[in-house]
Short mmCIF file of C-alpha atoms in Angstrom, two decimals:
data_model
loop_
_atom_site.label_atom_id
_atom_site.label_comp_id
_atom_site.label_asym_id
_atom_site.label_seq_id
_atom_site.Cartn_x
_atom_site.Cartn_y
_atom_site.Cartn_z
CA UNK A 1 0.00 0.00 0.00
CA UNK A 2 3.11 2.64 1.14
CA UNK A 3 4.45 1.52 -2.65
CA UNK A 4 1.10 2.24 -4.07
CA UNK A 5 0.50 5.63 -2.55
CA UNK A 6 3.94 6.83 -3.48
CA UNK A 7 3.53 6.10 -7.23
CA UNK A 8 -0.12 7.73 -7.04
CA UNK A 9 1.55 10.69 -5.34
CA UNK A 10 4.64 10.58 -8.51
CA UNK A 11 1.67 10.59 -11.17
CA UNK A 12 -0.25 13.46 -9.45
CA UNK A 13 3.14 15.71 -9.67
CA UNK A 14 3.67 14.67 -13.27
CA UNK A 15 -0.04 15.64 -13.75
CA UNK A 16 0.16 19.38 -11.88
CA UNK A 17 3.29 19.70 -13.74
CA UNK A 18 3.36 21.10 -17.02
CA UNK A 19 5.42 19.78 -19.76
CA UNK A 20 7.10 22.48 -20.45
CA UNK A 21 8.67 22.41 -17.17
CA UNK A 22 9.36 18.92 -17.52
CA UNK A 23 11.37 18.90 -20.68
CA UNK A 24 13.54 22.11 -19.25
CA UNK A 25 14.64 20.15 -16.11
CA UNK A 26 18.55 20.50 -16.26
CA UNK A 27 20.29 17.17 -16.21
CA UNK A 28 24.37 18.03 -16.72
CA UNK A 29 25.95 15.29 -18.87
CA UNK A 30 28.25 13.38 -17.34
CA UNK A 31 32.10 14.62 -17.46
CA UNK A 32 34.39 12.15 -15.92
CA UNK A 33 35.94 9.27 -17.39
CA UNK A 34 35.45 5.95 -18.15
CA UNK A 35 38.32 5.36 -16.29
CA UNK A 36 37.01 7.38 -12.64
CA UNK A 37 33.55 5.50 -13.06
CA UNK A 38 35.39 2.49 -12.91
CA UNK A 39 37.10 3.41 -9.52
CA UNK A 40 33.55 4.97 -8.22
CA UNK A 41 32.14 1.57 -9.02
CA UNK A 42 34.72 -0.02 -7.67
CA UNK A 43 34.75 1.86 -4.40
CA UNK A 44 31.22 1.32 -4.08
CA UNK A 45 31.92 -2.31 -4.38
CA UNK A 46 32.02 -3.97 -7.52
CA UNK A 47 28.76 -5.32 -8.41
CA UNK A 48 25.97 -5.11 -11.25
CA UNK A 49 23.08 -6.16 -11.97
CA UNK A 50 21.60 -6.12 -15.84
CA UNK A 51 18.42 -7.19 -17.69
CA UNK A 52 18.62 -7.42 -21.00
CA UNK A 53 16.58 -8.38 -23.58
CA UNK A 54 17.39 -11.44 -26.04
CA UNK A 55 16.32 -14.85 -27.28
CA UNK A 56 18.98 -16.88 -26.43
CA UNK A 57 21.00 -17.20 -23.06
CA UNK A 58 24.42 -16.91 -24.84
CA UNK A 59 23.29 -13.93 -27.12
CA UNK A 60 25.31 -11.02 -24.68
CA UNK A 61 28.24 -13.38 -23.79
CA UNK A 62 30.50 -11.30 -26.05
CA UNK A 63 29.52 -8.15 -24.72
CA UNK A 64 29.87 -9.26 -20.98
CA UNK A 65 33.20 -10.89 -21.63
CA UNK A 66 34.01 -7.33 -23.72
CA UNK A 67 32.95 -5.02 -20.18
CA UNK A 68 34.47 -7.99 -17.65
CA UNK A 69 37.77 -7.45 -19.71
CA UNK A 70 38.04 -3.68 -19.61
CA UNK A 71 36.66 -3.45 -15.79
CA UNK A 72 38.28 -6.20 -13.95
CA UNK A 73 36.78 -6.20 -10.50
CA UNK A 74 33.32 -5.51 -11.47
CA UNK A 75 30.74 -8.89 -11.00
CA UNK A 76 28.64 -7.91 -14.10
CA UNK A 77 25.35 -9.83 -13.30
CA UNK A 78 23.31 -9.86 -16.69
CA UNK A 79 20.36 -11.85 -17.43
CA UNK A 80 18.75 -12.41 -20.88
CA UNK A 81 15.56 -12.88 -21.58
CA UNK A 82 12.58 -11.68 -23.82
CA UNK A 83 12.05 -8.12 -23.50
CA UNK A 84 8.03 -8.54 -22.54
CA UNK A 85 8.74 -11.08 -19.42
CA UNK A 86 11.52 -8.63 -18.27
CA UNK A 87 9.46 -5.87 -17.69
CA UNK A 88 6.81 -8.01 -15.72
CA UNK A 89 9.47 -9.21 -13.20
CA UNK A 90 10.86 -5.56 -13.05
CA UNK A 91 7.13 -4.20 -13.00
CA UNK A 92 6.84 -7.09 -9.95
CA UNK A 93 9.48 -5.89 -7.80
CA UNK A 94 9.28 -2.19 -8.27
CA UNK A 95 4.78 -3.24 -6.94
CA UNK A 96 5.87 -5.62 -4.21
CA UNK A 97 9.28 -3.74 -2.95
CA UNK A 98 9.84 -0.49 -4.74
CA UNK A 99 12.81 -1.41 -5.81
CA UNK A 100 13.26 -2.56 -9.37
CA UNK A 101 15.67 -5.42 -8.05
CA UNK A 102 18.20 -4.53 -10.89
CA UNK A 103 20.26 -1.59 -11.71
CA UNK A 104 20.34 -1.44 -15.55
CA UNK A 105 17.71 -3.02 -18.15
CA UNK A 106 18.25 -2.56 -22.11
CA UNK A 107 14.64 -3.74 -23.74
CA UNK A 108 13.14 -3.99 -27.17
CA UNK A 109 9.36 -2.87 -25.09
CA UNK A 110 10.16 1.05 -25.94
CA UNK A 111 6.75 1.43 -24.34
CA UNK A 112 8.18 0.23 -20.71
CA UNK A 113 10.38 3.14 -20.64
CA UNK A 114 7.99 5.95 -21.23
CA UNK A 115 5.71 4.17 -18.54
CA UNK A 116 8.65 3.84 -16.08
CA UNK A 117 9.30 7.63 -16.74
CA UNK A 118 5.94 8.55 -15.67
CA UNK A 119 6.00 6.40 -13.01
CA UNK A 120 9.30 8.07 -11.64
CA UNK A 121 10.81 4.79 -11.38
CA UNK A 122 14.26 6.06 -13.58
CA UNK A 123 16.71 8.09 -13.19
CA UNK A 124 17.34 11.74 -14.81
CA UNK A 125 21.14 10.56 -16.36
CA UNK A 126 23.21 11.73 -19.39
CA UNK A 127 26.36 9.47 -20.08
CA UNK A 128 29.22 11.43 -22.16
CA UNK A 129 28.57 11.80 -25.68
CA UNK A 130 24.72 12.49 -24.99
CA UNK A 131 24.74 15.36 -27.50
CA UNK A 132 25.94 12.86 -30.11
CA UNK A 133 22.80 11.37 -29.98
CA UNK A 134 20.06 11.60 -32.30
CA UNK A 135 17.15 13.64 -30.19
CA UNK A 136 14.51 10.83 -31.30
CA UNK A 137 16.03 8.04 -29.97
CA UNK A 138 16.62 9.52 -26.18
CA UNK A 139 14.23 11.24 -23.89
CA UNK A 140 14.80 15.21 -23.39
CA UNK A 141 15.32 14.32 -19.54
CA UNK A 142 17.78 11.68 -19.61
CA UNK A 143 15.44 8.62 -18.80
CA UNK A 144 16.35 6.88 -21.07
CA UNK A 145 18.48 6.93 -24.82
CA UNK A 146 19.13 4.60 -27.49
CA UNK A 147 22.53 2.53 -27.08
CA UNK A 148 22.46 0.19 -30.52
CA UNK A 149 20.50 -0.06 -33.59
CA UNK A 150 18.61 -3.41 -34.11
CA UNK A 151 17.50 -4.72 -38.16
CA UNK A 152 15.73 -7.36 -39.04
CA UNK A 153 16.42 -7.83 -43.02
CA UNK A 154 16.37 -9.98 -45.37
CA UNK A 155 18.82 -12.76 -44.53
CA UNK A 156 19.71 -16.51 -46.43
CA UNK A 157 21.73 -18.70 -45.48
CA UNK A 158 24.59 -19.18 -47.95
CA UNK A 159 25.08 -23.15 -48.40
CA UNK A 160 21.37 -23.01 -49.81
CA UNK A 161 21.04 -19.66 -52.19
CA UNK A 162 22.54 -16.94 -53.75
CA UNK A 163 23.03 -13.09 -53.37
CA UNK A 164 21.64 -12.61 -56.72
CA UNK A 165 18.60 -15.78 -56.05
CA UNK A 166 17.64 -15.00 -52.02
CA UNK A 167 14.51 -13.01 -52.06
CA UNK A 168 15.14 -8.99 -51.36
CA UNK A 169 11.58 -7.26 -51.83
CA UNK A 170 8.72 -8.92 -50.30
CA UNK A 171 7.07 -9.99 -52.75
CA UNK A 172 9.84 -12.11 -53.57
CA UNK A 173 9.43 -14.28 -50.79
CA UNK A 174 5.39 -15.32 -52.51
CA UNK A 175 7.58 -17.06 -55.56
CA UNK A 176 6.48 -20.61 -55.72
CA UNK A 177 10.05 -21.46 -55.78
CA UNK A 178 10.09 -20.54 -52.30
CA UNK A 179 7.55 -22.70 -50.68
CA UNK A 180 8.59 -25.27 -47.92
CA UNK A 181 12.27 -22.45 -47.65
CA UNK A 182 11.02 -19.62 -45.48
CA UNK A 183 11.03 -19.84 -41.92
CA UNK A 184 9.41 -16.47 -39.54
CA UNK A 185 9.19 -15.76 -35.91
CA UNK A 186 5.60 -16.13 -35.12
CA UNK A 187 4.36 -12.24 -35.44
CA UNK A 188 2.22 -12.81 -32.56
CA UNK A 189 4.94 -13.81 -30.10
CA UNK A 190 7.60 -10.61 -30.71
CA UNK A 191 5.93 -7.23 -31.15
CA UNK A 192 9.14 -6.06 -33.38
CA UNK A 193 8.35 -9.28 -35.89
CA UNK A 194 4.79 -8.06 -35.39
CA UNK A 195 5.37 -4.68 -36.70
CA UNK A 196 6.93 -5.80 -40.19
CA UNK A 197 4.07 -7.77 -40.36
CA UNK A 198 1.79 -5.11 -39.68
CA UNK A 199 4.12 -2.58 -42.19
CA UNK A 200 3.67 -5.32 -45.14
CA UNK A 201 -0.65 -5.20 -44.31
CA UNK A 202 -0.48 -2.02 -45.00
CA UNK A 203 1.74 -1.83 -48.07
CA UNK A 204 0.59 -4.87 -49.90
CA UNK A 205 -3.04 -5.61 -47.76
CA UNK A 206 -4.10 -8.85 -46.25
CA UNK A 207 -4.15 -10.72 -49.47
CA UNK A 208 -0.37 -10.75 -49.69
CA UNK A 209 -0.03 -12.30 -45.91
CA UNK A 210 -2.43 -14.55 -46.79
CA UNK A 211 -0.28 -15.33 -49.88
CA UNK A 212 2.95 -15.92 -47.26
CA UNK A 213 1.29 -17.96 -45.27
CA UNK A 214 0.64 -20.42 -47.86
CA UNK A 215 4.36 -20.92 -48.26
CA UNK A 216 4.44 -23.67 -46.53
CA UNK A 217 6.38 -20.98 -43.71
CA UNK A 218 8.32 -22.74 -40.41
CA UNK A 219 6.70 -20.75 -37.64
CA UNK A 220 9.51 -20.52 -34.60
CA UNK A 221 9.47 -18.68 -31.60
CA UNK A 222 12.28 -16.36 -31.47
CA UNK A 223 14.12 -13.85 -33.87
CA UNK A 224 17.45 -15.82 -33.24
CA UNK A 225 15.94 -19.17 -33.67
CA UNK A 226 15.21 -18.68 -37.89
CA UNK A 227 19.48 -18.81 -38.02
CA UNK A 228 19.55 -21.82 -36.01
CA UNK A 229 16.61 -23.65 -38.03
CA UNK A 230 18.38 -22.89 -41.51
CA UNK A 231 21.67 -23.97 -39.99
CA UNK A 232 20.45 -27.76 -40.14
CA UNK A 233 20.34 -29.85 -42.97
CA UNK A 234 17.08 -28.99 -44.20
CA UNK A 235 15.28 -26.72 -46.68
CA UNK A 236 14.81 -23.54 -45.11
CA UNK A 237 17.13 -21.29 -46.85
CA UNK A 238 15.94 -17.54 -46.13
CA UNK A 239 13.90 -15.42 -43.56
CA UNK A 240 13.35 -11.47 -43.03
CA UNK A 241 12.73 -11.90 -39.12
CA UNK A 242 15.88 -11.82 -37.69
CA UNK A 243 19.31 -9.94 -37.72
CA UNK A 244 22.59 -11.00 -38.85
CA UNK A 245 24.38 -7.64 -39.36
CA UNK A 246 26.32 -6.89 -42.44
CA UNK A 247 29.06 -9.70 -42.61
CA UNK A 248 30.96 -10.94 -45.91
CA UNK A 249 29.32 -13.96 -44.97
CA UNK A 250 31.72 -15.81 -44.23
CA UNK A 251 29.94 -17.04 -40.82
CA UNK A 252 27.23 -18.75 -43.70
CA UNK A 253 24.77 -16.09 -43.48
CA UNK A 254 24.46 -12.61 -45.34
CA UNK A 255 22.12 -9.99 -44.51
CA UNK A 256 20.94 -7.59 -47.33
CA UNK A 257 18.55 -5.12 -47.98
CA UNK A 258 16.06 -4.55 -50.67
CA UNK A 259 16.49 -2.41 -53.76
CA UNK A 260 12.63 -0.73 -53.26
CA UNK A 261 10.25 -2.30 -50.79
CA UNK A 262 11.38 -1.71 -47.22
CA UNK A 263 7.81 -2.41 -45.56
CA UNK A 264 8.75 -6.14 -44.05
CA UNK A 265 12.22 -4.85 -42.77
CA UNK A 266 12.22 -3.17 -39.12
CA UNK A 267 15.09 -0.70 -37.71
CA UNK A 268 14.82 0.57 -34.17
CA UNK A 269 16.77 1.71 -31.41
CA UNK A 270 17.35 -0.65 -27.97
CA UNK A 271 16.44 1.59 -24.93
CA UNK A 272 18.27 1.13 -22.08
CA UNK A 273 17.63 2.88 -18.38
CA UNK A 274 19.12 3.40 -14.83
CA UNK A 275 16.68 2.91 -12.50
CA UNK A 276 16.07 5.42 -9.54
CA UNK A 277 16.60 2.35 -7.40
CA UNK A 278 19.52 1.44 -8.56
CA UNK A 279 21.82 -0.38 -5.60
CA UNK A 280 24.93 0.15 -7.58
CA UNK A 281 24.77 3.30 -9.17
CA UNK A 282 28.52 4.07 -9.85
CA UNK A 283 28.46 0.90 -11.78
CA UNK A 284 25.27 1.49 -13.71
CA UNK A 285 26.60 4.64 -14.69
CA UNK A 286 30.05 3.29 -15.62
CA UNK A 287 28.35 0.64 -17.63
CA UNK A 288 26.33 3.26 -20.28
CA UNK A 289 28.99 4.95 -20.57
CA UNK A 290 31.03 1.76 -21.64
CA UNK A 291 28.22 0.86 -23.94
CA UNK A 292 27.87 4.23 -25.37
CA UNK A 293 31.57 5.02 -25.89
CA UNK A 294 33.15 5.77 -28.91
CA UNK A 295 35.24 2.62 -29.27
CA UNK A 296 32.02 0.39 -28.05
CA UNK A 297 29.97 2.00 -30.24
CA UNK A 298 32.44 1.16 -33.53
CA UNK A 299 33.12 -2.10 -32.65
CA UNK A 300 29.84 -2.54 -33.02
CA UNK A 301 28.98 -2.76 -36.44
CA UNK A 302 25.99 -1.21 -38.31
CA UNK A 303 25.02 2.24 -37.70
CA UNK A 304 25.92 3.40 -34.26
CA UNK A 305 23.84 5.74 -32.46
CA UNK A 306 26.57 8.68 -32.18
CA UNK A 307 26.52 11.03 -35.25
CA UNK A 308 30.47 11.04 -34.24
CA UNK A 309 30.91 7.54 -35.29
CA UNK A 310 30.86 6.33 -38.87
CA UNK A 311 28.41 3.63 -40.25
CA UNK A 312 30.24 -0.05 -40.98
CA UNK A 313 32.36 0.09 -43.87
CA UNK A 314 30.26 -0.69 -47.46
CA UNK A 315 26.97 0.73 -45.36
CA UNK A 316 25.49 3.97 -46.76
CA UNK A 317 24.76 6.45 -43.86
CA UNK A 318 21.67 5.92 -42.05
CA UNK A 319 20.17 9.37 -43.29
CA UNK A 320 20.69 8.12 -47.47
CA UNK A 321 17.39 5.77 -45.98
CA UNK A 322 15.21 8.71 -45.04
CA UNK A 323 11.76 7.41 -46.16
CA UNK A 324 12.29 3.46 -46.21
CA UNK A 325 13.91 3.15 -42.67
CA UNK A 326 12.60 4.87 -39.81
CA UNK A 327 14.04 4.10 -36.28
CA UNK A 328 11.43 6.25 -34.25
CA UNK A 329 8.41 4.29 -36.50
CA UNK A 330 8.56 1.10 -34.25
CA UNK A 331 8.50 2.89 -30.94
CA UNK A 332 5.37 5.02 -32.27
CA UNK A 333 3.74 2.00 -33.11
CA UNK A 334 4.89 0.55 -29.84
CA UNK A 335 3.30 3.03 -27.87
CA UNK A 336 -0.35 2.31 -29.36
CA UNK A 337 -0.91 -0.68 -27.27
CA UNK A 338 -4.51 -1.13 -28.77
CA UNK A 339 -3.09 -0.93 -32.26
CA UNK A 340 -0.42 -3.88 -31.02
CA UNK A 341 -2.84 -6.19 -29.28
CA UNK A 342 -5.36 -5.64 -32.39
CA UNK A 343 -3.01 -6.75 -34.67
CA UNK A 344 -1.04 -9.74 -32.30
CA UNK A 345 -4.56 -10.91 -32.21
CA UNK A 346 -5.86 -11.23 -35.46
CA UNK A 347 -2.32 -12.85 -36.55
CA UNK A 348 -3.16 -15.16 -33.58
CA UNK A 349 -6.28 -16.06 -35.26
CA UNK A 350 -4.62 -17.05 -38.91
CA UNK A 351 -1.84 -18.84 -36.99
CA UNK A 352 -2.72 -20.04 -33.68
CA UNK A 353 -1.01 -19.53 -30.64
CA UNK A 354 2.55 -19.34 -31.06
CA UNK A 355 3.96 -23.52 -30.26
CA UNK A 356 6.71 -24.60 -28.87
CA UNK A 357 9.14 -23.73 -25.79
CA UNK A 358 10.42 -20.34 -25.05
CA UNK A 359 13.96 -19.82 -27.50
CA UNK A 360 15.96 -19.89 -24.22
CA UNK A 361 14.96 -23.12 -23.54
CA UNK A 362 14.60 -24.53 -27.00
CA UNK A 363 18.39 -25.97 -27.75
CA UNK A 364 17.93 -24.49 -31.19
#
C-alpha cells in the first residue's frame, strides 16, 4: 500500500506539472571518465546487476566478456531474456518492494520506458557523448536513450542460395520457388516481428499475408531461432525476421537489404535505463557509458547511435534511408498498445497460438 501511494503521489506531480517544465529540467551530462567511473564503481563495491533483452541465453556473452575485460573487478550480473517477461518481473518488484531489483535493463518494449518515466521509477542521467545522440532516440530528460540499432532484413543462409537468387523485396518471398524455404518468428509472439508484419498489411493488404502464409512458412518462436533452423540440414534457406548484421558472410549467413520495398524490414533503437533504485549506481553509470563510448559503439557494427561515429564500412549512412527506414516508427507503433494487441490478435487467429518452448529453452 506505502508503494502504491507513493507512485499515485509521482503521477499526481507529473499531472500538476506542465510539460514544459518537464522537458527544461537540467540534467548536466556526465564529465568524468570511463576510467574514474570504474574506480567509483569499484569503491562502491564492484557489483551489477543487468536485464537485457534477447532470445537466447548466450546472445550477450561477447559483450559481458568485452565489459568484464576492460573493468576487472566488477561482478557484471546480466540476465537475458525476452524483453516482454523482463518488464513483468521488473514491473513485480518495483509493486511488491519499490525497488526494481536490478540496476540497468536494455529492452526492445520502448513502451516500458515511457511508462517507467511517468512512473518516476528512472533516473534523470546523461552518459558522455549524450549530444551525439540523435534527439529521437533519447528522452529530453535523460530517462532513457538509445545505445544500438537493431535490423531485421532480409537474410539466407549461404550453403542453400545466392546473393543474386535469395529473395530482397517482399514480394519475392510469394515465388512458388520458395515454398517449404522460409522460416518467420511467429508475429504474434515478438511485437518487433509483429510490426513488419503489420508494415507489409499495409503496403501490400491482407491478401499478400495470406499469400505468405501459404508458403508452406516454419513458424519458430524467437528472432534468433530462424538462423539456427536454416543452420540444419534442411530446406529452409531464407527469412526477413531476424538480424545477422552486415558480414561478408563468411559465418554462412548474409544480410541484405532490398532495392525498393522496405515495408517487411524493421530498424529501431534498444532503450536502455538506470533505475532510480539502482543499488549500484557508480556501476550502472560506468556501464552506459562503456556501452555508449566511442570505441564500443564502432566495434559494433551497423550504424551506431553517435553522429560522431561512422556507419560499418560498405553501409550507406543511415540518413541516405530517409523514407524506407525509420528508427522512431517502431517505438510510435509501440506506444499504441490497442493498435499492437489488435493486430497480435488477429495474426493469432490465422496462426494459432505461437507452439513450442520459449527460444531460451529450446536448444535451437
Amino acid at each position: 500500500m506505502r508503494f502504491q501511494t507513493l507512485l499515485t503521489s509521482c503521477l499526481l506531480s507529473i499531472t500538476l506539472v506542465s510539460a514544459a517544465s518537464l522537458s527544461g529540467r537540467q540534467v548536466d551530462i556526465e564529465t568524468q571518465s570511463l576510467d574514474e567511473l570504474y574506480q567509483l564503481a569499484l569503491a562502491e563495491g564492484g557489483d551489477l546487476i543487468v536485464r537485457a533483452g534477447g532470445d537466447e541465453k548466450n546472445q550477450q556473452d561477447g559483450l559481458v566478456q568485452a565489459f568484464k575485460t576492460q573493468f576487472p573487478g566488477i561482478n557484471l550480473n546480466l540476465t537475458v531474456d525476452l524483453s516482454k517477461y523482463h518488464d513483468g518481473i521488473i514491473d513485480r518488484n518495483l509493486n511488491l518492494t519499490g525497488k526494481a531489483g536490478v540496476d540497468v535493463t536494455h529492452l526492445q518494449t520502448l513502451h516500458d520506458f515511457v511508462r517507467w518515466k511517468q512512473e518516476c521509477r528512472l533516473l534523470a542521467y546523461k552518459p558522455a557523448g549524450w549530444e551525439q545522440i540523435d534527439d529521437s532516440i533519447k528522452d529530453v530528460d535523460g530517462a532513457y536513450v538509445g545505445i544500438n540499432y537493431f535490423m531485421f532484413a532480409n537474410n539466407f543462409a549461404t550453403a542453400k542460395t545466392t546473393k543474386e537468387e535469395a529473395p530482397k523485396e517482399f514480394t519475392d518471398y510469394l515465388d512458388p520457388k520458395w515454398k517449404g524455404k522460409i522460416v518467420s518468428t511467429y508475429p504474434n509472439d515478438d511485437d518487433a516481428v509483429l510490426f513488419q508484419f503489420f508494415k507489409v498489411v499495409q503496403a501490400h493488404g491482407w491478401e499478400a499475408i495470406q499469400q505468405f502464409i501459404a508458403q508452406d512458412i516454419q513458424w519458430v518462436r524467437g528472432t534468433a531461432t530462424p538462423i539456427a533452423v536454416m543452420s540444419q540440414n534442411n530446406s529452409r534457406a531464407v527469412t526477413f525476421t531476424t538480424g545477422t548484421g552486415f558480414s561478408d558472410g563468411s559465418s554462412g549467413f548474409f544480410q541484405q537489404l532490398p532495392e525498393d520495398d522496405f515495408s517487411h524490414i524493421i530498424i529501431w533503437s534498444q532503450r536502455a535505463a538506470i533505475f532510480e533504485t539502482a543499488e549500484h549506481p557508480a556501476a550502472a553509470k560506468l556501464y552506459v557509458n562503456w556501452l555508449l563510448s566511442t570505441e564500443r559503439q564502432a566495434a559494433s557494427g551497423g550504424w551506431s547511435v553517435r553522429n560522431d561515429v561512422p556507419q560499418q564500412s560498405g553501409l550507406a549512412p543511415l540518413s541516405d534511408f530517409a523514407g524506407k527506414l525509420d528508427p522512431p516508427a517502431f517505438e510510435r507503433f509501440m506506444l499504441d498498445r490497442a493498435l499492437v494487441e489488435r493486430y497480435k490478435l488477429q495474426f493469432e487467429q490465422l496462426l494459432g497460438t505461437a507452439q513450442g518452448l520459449s527460444p531460451l529453452d529450446d536448444d535451437l
